[in-house]
Coordinates of N, CA and C in Angstrom, one line a residue:
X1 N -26.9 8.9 -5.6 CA -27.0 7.8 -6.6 C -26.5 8.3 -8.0
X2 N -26.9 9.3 -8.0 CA -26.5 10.0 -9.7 C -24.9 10.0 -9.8
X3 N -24.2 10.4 -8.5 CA -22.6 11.0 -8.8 C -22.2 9.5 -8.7
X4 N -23.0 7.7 -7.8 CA -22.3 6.8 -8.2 C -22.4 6.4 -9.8
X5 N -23.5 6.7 -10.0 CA -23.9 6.4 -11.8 C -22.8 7.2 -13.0
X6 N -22.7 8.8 -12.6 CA -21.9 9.6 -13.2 C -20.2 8.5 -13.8
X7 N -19.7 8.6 -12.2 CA -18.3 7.7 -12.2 C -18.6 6.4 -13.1
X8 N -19.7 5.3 -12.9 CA -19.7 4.1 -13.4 C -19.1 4.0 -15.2
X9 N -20.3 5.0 -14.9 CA -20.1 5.5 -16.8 C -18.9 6.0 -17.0
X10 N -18.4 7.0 -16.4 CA -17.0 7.4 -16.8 C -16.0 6.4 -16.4
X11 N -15.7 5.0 -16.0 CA -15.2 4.0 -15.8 C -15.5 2.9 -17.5
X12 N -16.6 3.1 -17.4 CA -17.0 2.3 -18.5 C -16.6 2.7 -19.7
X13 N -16.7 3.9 -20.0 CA -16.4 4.7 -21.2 C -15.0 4.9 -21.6
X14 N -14.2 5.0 -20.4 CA -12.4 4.5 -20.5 C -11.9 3.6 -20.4
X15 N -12.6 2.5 -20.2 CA -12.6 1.1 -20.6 C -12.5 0.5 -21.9
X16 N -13.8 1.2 -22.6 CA -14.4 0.9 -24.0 C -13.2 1.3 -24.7
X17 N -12.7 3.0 -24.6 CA -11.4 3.2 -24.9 C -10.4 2.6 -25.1
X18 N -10.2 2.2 -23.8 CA -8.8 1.7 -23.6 C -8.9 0.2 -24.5
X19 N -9.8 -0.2 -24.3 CA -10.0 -1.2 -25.4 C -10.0 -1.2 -26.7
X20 N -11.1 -0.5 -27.2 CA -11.0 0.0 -28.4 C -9.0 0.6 -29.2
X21 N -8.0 1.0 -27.8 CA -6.9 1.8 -28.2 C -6.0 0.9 -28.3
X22 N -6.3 -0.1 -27.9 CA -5.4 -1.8 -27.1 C -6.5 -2.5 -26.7
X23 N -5.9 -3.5 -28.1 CA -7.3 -4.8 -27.9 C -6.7 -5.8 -26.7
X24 N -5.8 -5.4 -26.6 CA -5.1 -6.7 -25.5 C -5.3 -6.1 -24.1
X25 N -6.1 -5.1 -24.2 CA -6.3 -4.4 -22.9 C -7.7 -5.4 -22.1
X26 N -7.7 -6.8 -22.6 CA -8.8 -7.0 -22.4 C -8.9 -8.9 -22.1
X27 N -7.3 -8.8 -22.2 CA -6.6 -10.1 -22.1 C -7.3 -11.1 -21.0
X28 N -7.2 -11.6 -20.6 CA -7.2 -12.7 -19.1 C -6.4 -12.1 -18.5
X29 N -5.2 -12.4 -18.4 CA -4.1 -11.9 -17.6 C -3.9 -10.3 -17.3
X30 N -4.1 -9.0 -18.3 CA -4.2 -7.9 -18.2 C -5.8 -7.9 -17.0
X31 N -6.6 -8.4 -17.2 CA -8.1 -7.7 -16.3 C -7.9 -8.6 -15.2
X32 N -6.8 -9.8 -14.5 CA -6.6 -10.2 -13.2 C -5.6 -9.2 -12.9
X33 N -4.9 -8.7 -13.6 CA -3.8 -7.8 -12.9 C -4.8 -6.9 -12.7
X34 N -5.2 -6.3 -13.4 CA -6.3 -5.4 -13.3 C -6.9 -5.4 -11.8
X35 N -7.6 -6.3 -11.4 CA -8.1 -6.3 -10.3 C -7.7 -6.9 -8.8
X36 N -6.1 -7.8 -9.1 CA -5.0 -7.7 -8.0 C -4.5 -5.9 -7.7
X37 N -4.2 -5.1 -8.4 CA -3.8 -3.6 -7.9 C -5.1 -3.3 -7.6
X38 N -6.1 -3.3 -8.1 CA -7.3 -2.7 -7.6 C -8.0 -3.2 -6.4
X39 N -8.0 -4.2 -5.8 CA -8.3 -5.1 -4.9 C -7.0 -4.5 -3.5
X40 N -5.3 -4.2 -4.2 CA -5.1 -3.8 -3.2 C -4.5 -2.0 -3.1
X41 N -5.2 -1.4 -3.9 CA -5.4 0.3 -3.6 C -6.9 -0.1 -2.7
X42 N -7.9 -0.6 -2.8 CA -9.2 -0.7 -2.5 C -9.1 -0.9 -1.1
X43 N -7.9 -1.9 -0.6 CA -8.0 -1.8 0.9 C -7.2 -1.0 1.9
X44 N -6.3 -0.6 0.9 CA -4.9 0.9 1.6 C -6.7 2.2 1.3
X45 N -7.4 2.1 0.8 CA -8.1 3.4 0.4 C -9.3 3.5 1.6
X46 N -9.6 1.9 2.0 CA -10.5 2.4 3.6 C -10.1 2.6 4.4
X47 N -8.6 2.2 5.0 CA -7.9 2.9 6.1 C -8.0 4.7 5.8
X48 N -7.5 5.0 4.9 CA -7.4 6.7 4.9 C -8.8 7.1 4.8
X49 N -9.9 6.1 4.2 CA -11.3 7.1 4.2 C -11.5 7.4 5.7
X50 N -10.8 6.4 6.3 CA -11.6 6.7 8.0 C -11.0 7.9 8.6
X51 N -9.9 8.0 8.0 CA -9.2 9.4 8.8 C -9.7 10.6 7.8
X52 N -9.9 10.0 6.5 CA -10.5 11.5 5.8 C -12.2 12.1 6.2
X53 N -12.7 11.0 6.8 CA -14.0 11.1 7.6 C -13.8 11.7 8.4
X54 N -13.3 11.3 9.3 CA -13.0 11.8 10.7 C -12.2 13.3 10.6
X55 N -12.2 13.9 9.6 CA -11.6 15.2 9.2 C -10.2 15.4 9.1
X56 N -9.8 13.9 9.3 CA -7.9 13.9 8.9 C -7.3 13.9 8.1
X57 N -6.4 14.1 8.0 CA -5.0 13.7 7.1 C -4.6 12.5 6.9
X58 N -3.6 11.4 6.4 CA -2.7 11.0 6.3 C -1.2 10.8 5.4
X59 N -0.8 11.7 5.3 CA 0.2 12.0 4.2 C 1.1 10.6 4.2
X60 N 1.6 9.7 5.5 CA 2.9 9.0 5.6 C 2.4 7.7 5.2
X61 N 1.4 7.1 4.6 CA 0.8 5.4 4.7 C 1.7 5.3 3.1
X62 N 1.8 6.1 1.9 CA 2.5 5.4 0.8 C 4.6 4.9 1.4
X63 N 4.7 6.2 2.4 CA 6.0 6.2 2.9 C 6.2 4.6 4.0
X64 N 5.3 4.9 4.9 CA 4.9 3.0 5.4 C 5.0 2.3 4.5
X65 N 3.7 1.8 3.1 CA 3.8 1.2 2.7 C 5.6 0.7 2.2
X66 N 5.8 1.5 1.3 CA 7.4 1.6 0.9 C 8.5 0.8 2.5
X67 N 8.5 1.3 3.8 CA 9.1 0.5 4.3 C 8.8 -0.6 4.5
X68 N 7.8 -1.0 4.8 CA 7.6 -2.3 5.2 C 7.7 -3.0 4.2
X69 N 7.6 -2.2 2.4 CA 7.7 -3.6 1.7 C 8.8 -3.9 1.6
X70 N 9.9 -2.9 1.9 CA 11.0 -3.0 1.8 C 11.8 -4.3 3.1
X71 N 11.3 -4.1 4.4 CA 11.3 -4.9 5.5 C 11.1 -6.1 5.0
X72 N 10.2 -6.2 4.7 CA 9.7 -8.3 4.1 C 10.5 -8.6 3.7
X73 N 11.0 -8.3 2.8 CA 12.0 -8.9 1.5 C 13.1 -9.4 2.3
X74 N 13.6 -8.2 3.3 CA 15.1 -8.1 3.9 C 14.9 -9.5 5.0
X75 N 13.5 -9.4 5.7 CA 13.6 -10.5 6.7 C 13.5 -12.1 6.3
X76 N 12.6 -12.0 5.0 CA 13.2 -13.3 4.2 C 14.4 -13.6 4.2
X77 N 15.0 -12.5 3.5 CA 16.5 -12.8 3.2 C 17.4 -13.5 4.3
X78 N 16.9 -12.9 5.7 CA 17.5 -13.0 6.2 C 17.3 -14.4 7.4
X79 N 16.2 -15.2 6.6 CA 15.9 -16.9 7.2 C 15.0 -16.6 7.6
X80 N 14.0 -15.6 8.2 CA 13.0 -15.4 9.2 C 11.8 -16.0 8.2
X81 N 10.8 -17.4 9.1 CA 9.8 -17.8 8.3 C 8.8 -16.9 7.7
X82 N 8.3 -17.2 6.6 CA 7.2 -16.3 6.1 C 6.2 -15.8 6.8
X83 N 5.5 -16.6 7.9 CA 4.4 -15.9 8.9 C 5.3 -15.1 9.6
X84 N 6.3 -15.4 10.3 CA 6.9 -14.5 11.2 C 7.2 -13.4 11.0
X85 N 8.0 -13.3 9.7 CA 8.1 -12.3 8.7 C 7.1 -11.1 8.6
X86 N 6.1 -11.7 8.4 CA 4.8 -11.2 8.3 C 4.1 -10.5 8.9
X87 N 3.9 -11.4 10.5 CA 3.4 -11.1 11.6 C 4.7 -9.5 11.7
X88 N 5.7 -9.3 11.6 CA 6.4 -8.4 12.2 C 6.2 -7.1 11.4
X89 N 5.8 -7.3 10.2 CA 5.8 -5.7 9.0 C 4.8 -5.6 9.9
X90 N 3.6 -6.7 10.2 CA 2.3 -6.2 10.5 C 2.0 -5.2 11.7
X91 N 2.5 -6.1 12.9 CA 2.6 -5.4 13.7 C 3.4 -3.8 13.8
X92 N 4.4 -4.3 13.3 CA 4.9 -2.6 13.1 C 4.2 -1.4 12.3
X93 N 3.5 -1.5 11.6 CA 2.5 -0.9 10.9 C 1.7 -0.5 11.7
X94 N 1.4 -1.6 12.5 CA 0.2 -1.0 13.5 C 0.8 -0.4 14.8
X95 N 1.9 -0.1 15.0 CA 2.4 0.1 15.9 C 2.6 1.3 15.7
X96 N 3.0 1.5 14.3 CA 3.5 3.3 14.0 C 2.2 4.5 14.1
X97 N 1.1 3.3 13.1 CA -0.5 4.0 13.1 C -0.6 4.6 14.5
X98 N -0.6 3.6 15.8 CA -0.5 3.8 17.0 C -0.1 5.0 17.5
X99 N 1.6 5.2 17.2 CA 2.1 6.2 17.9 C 1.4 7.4 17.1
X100 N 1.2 7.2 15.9 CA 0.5 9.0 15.4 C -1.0 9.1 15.8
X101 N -1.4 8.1 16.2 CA -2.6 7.9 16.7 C -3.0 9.3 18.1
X102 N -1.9 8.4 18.9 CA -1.1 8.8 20.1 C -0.7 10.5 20.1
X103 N -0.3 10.7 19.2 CA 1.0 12.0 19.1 C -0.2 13.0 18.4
X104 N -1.4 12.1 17.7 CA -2.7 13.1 17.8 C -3.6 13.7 18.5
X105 N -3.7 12.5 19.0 CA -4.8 12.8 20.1 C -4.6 13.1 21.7
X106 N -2.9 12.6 22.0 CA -3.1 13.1 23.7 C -2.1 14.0 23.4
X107 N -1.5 14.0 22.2 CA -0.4 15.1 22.8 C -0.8 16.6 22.0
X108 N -1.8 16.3 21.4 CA -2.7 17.5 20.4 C -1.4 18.4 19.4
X109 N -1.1 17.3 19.0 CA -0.1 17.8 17.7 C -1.0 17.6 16.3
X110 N -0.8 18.6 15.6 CA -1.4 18.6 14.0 C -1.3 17.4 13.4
X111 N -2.3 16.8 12.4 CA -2.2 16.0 12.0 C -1.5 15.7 10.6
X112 N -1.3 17.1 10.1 CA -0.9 17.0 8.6 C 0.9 17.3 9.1
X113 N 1.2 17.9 10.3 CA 2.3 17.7 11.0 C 3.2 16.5 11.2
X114 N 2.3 15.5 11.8 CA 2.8 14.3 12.3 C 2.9 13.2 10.6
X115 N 2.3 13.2 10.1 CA 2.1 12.5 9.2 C 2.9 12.6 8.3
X116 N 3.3 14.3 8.0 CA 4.1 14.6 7.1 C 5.8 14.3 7.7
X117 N 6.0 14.4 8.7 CA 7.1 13.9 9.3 C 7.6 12.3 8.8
X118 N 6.2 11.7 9.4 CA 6.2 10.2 9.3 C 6.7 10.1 7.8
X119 N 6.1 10.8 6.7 CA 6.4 10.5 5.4 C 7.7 10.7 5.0
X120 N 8.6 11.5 5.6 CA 9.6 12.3 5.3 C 10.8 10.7 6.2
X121 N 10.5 10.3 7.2 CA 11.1 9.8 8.3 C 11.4 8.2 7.6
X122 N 10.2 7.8 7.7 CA 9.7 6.3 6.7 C 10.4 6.1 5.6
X123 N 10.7 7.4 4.9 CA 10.6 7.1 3.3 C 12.4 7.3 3.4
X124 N 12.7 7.8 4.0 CA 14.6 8.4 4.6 C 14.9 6.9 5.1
X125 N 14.2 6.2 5.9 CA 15.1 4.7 6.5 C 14.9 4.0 5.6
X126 N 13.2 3.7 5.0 CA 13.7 2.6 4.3 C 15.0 2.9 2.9
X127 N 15.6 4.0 2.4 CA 16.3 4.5 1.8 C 17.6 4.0 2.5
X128 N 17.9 4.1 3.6 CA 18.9 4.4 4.2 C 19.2 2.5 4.5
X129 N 18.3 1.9 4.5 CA 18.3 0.4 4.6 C 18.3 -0.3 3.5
X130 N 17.7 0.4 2.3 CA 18.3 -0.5 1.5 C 19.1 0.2 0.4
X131 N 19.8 1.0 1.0 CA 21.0 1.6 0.5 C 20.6 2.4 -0.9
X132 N 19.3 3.0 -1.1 CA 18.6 3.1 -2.4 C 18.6 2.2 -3.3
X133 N 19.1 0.9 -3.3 CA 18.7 -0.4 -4.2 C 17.0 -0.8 -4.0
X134 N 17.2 -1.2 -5.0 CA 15.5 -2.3 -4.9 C 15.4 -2.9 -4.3
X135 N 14.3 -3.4 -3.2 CA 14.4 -5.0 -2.5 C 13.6 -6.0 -3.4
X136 N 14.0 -7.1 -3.4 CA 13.1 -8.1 -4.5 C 13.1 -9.4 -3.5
X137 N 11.9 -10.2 -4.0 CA 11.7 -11.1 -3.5 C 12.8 -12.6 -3.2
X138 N 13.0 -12.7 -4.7 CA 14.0 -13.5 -5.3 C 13.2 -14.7 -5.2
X139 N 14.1 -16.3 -6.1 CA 13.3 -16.9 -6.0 C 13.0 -18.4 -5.3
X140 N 13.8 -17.8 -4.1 CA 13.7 -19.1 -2.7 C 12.2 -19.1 -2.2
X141 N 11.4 -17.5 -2.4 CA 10.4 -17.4 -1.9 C 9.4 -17.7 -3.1
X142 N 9.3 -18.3 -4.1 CA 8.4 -18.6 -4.7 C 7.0 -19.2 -4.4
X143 N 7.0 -20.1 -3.4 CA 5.7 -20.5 -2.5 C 5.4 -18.8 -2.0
X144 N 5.6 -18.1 -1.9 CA 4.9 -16.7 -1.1 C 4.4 -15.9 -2.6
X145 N 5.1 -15.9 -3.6 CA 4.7 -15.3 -4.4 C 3.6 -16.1 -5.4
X146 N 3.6 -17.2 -5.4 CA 2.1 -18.2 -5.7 C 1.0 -18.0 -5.1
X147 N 1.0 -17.3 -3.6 CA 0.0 -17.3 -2.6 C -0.5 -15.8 -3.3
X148 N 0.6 -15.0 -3.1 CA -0.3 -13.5 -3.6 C -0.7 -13.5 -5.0
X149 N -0.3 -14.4 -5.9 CA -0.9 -14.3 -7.4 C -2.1 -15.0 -7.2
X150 N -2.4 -16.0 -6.7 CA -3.6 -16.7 -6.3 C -3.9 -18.0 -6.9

């Protein structure tokens, strides 16, 4: 209880700062953005506690992340409806988790091995797919981007 209390305070106290250093740090719009990124590091952060529990690694999930965001954008582009779209990063995500899942546990390969591959692998295609350019939403898809701002 004390090391939650410790953090709260040191949260609170870099707040007051950050406030006190930038009064606009305290805006409407700055404290929802605030808690859209924080809301989604908070849910990429319980998938990895489970493997950091379980005494794992996962080095490759920012390298996922990066393809798949990269994937969305392109299957928009490319006419595929927004659920479908969707349904497809998804599944593939879960498909990849799968195979390292797999490539841990029956084929008893290292975990900081497989992972770090994955990161090296992921982070090389989606590069190689979107030619090192940016992918952006653009703005056909503005109904998708109203849904994630809320």
């Amino acid at each position: 209880m004390k090391k939650i209390l410790g953090i709260l305070g040191l949260l609170l106290a870099i707040f007051v700062v950050t406030w006190i250093v930038e009064p606009k740090f305290v805006s409407a719009y700055n404290l929802q953005n605030i808690i859209r990124w924080t809301s989604l590091f908070g849910i990429i952060s319980i998938g990895v506690a489970f493997v950091i529990i379980t005494g794992g690694i996962d080095l490759s999930i920012g390298s996922l992340i990066g393809l798949v965001g990269c994937l969305l954008p392109m299957l928009l582009a490319a006419g595929y409806p927004p659920v479908i779209a969707l349904l497809a990063v998804v599944v593939l995500s879960l498909a990849i988790g799968l195979m390292h899942g797999l490539l841990i546990t029956r084929l008893g390969l290292q975990p900081f091995v497989v992972t770090l591959c994955g990161l090296l692998y992921y982070r090389g295609f989606a590069r190689w797919l979107t030619h090192d350019q940016v992918q952006v939403f653009g703005s056909s898809n503005e109904g998708l981007r109203q849904q994630a701002i809320g």
